[in-house]
GROMACS .gro file of C-alpha atoms in nm:
model
  136
    1MET     CA    1  -0.228   2.256  -1.320
    2LEU     CA    2   0.096   2.127  -1.449
    3GLU     CA    3   0.158   2.169  -1.824
    4LEU     CA    4   0.435   1.987  -1.959
    5SER     CA    5   0.599   2.024  -2.301
    6THR     CA    6   0.573   1.756  -2.569
    7GLU     CA    7   0.892   1.607  -2.496
    8ALA     CA    8   0.855   1.608  -2.121
    9THR     CA    9   0.541   1.416  -2.195
   10ARG     CA   10   0.662   1.171  -2.450
   11LEU     CA   11   0.950   1.102  -2.219
   12ALA     CA   12   0.776   1.059  -1.906
   13GLY     CA   13   0.541   0.804  -2.098
   14VAL     CA   14   0.825   0.633  -2.220
   15LEU     CA   15   0.996   0.593  -1.883
   16LEU     CA   16   0.676   0.470  -1.711
   17LEU     CA   17   0.678   0.207  -1.962
   18ALA     CA   18   1.032   0.118  -1.908
   19ALA     CA   19   0.953   0.066  -1.562
   20VAL     CA   20   0.739  -0.213  -1.634
   21THR     CA   21   1.032  -0.399  -1.809
   22ILE     CA   22   1.245  -0.316  -1.487
   23GLU     CA   23   1.008  -0.487  -1.301
   24SER     CA   24   1.031  -0.809  -1.517
   25GLY     CA   25   1.401  -0.782  -1.464
   26GLY     CA   26   1.331  -0.802  -1.102
   27TRP     CA   27   1.165  -1.123  -1.150
   28TYR     CA   28   1.472  -1.270  -1.304
   29LEU     CA   29   1.684  -1.147  -1.010
   30THR     CA   30   1.463  -1.322  -0.787
   31ARG     CA   31   1.535  -1.657  -0.988
   32ILE     CA   32   1.922  -1.580  -0.967
   33ALA     CA   33   1.866  -1.519  -0.554
   34ARG     CA   34   1.661  -1.855  -0.540
   35GLY     CA   35   1.938  -2.037  -0.730
   36LYS     CA   36   1.740  -2.133  -1.029
   37VAL     CA   37   1.978  -1.939  -1.249
   38PRO     CA   38   2.344  -2.043  -1.217
   39ALA     CA   39   2.545  -1.752  -1.101
   40THR     CA   40   2.887  -1.659  -0.970
   41ASP     CA   41   2.897  -1.397  -0.675
   42PHE     CA   42   3.022  -1.130  -0.908
   43GLN     CA   43   2.723  -1.201  -1.150
   44ARG     CA   44   2.486  -1.185  -0.860
   45SER     CA   45   2.628  -0.844  -0.752
   46PHE     CA   46   2.636  -0.703  -1.106
   47ALA     CA   47   2.281  -0.824  -1.172
   48ARG     CA   48   2.187  -0.641  -0.852
   49ALA     CA   49   2.372  -0.350  -0.953
   50GLY     CA   50   2.235  -0.320  -1.303
   51HIS     CA   51   1.891  -0.372  -1.184
   52GLY     CA   52   1.883  -0.116  -0.914
   53HIS     CA   53   2.064   0.127  -1.128
   54ALA     CA   54   1.805   0.098  -1.390
   55GLY     CA   55   1.495   0.140  -1.139
   56MET     CA   56   1.671   0.447  -0.990
   57PHE     CA   57   1.773   0.622  -1.303
   58VAL     CA   58   1.434   0.591  -1.482
   59THR     CA   59   1.261   0.712  -1.165
   60LEU     CA   60   1.534   1.021  -1.167
   61GLY     CA   61   1.459   1.063  -1.521
   62LEU     CA   62   1.095   1.126  -1.463
   63LEU     CA   63   1.202   1.422  -1.250
   64THR     CA   64   1.437   1.544  -1.493
   65ALA     CA   65   1.189   1.547  -1.765
   66VAL     CA   66   0.956   1.739  -1.563
   67LEU     CA   67   1.214   1.970  -1.415
   68THR     CA   68   1.386   2.077  -1.726
   69ASP     CA   69   1.044   2.255  -1.817
   70ALA     CA   70   1.108   2.472  -1.523
   71THR     CA   71   1.405   2.619  -1.714
   72THR     CA   72   1.497   2.845  -1.973
   73LEU     CA   73   1.706   2.591  -2.175
   74ASP     CA   74   1.641   2.530  -2.517
   75GLY     CA   75   1.818   2.317  -2.810
   76PHE     CA   76   2.110   2.098  -2.734
   77ALA     CA   77   2.117   2.201  -2.342
   78ALA     CA   78   1.765   2.122  -2.302
   79TRP     CA   79   1.812   1.798  -2.463
   80VAL     CA   80   2.101   1.676  -2.241
   81ALA     CA   81   1.920   1.822  -1.919
   82ARG     CA   82   1.623   1.602  -2.028
   83SER     CA   83   1.773   1.293  -2.174
   84GLY     CA   84   2.084   1.255  -1.995
   85VAL     CA   85   1.951   1.070  -1.704
   86PRO     CA   86   1.721   0.841  -1.915
   87ILE     CA   87   1.995   0.754  -2.146
   88ALA     CA   88   2.218   0.681  -1.836
   89ALA     CA   89   1.940   0.442  -1.736
   90ILE     CA   90   2.011   0.225  -2.047
   91VAL     CA   91   2.379   0.236  -2.073
   92MET     CA   92   2.491   0.213  -1.738
   93PRO     CA   93   2.297  -0.086  -1.636
   94ALA     CA   94   2.383  -0.251  -1.983
   95GLY     CA   95   2.723  -0.220  -1.882
   96PHE     CA   96   2.680  -0.410  -1.564
   97PHE     CA   97   2.461  -0.669  -1.738
   98PHE     CA   98   2.680  -0.711  -2.069
   99SER     CA   99   3.015  -0.716  -1.867
  100SER     CA  100   2.915  -1.005  -1.669
  101LEU     CA  101   2.777  -1.224  -1.922
  102GLY     CA  102   2.914  -1.557  -1.981
  103PRO     CA  103   2.927  -1.885  -1.772
  104GLY     CA  104   3.136  -1.872  -1.442
  105ARG     CA  105   3.249  -1.533  -1.509
  106THR     CA  106   3.433  -1.373  -1.199
  107THR     CA  107   3.538  -1.054  -1.335
  108PRO     CA  108   3.403  -0.792  -1.578
  109ASN     CA  109   3.470  -0.823  -1.978
  110ARG     CA  110   3.555  -0.520  -2.207
  111LEU     CA  111   3.181  -0.388  -2.204
  112ILE     CA  112   3.238  -0.243  -1.834
  113TRP     CA  113   3.311   0.049  -2.000
  114LEU     CA  114   2.958   0.119  -2.085
  115VAL     CA  115   2.926   0.175  -1.702
  116TRP     CA  116   3.174   0.467  -1.736
  117ILE     CA  117   3.013   0.616  -2.050
  118GLY     CA  118   2.674   0.605  -1.848
  119ALA     CA  119   2.846   0.785  -1.571
  120VAL     CA  120   2.949   1.058  -1.792
  121VAL     CA  121   2.615   1.095  -1.974
  122LEU     CA  122   2.444   1.092  -1.617
  123ALA     CA  123   2.681   1.364  -1.499
  124ALA     CA  124   2.623   1.601  -1.817
  125GLY     CA  125   2.267   1.554  -1.798
  126LEU     CA  126   2.235   1.636  -1.409
  127ALA     CA  127   2.510   1.941  -1.436
  128THR     CA  128   2.324   2.086  -1.738
  129LEU     CA  129   1.993   2.053  -1.558
  130GLY     CA  130   2.147   2.204  -1.220
  131VAL     CA  131   2.281   2.495  -1.377
  132GLY     CA  132   1.974   2.535  -1.597
  133LEU     CA  133   1.762   2.523  -1.277
  134LEU     CA  134   1.994   2.796  -1.083
  135THR     CA  135   2.003   3.043  -1.363
  136ALA     CA  136   1.631   3.040  -1.466
   0.00000   0.00000   0.00000
């Protein structure tokens, strides 16, 4: 039987509940696609990117929560390995959504920096977990 740490169990539970919120975002995305919500082509593409990244990173985050328990990482390194992808699942999509807010917007606003911060956090989490798994 697979035994998970308390941290992995809690994070997996939170991520599964987060997937339900992503599902409701998909409903909003269908409203944009049907023309029920006014949006520019730019806003449509950023809505799709934000939604897609959120779903994919939450799914990947479930794997990192479990796989971190297979390493000898502890302390801050274990936290980065376990939490990097789930944090990116919040920060990167937020960058797509918030940088495209506003009527008629055709280019991102300054909040696009959230996408890049999310990318750095994602890379840190994946690299830490990768090294942890290779050295376990």
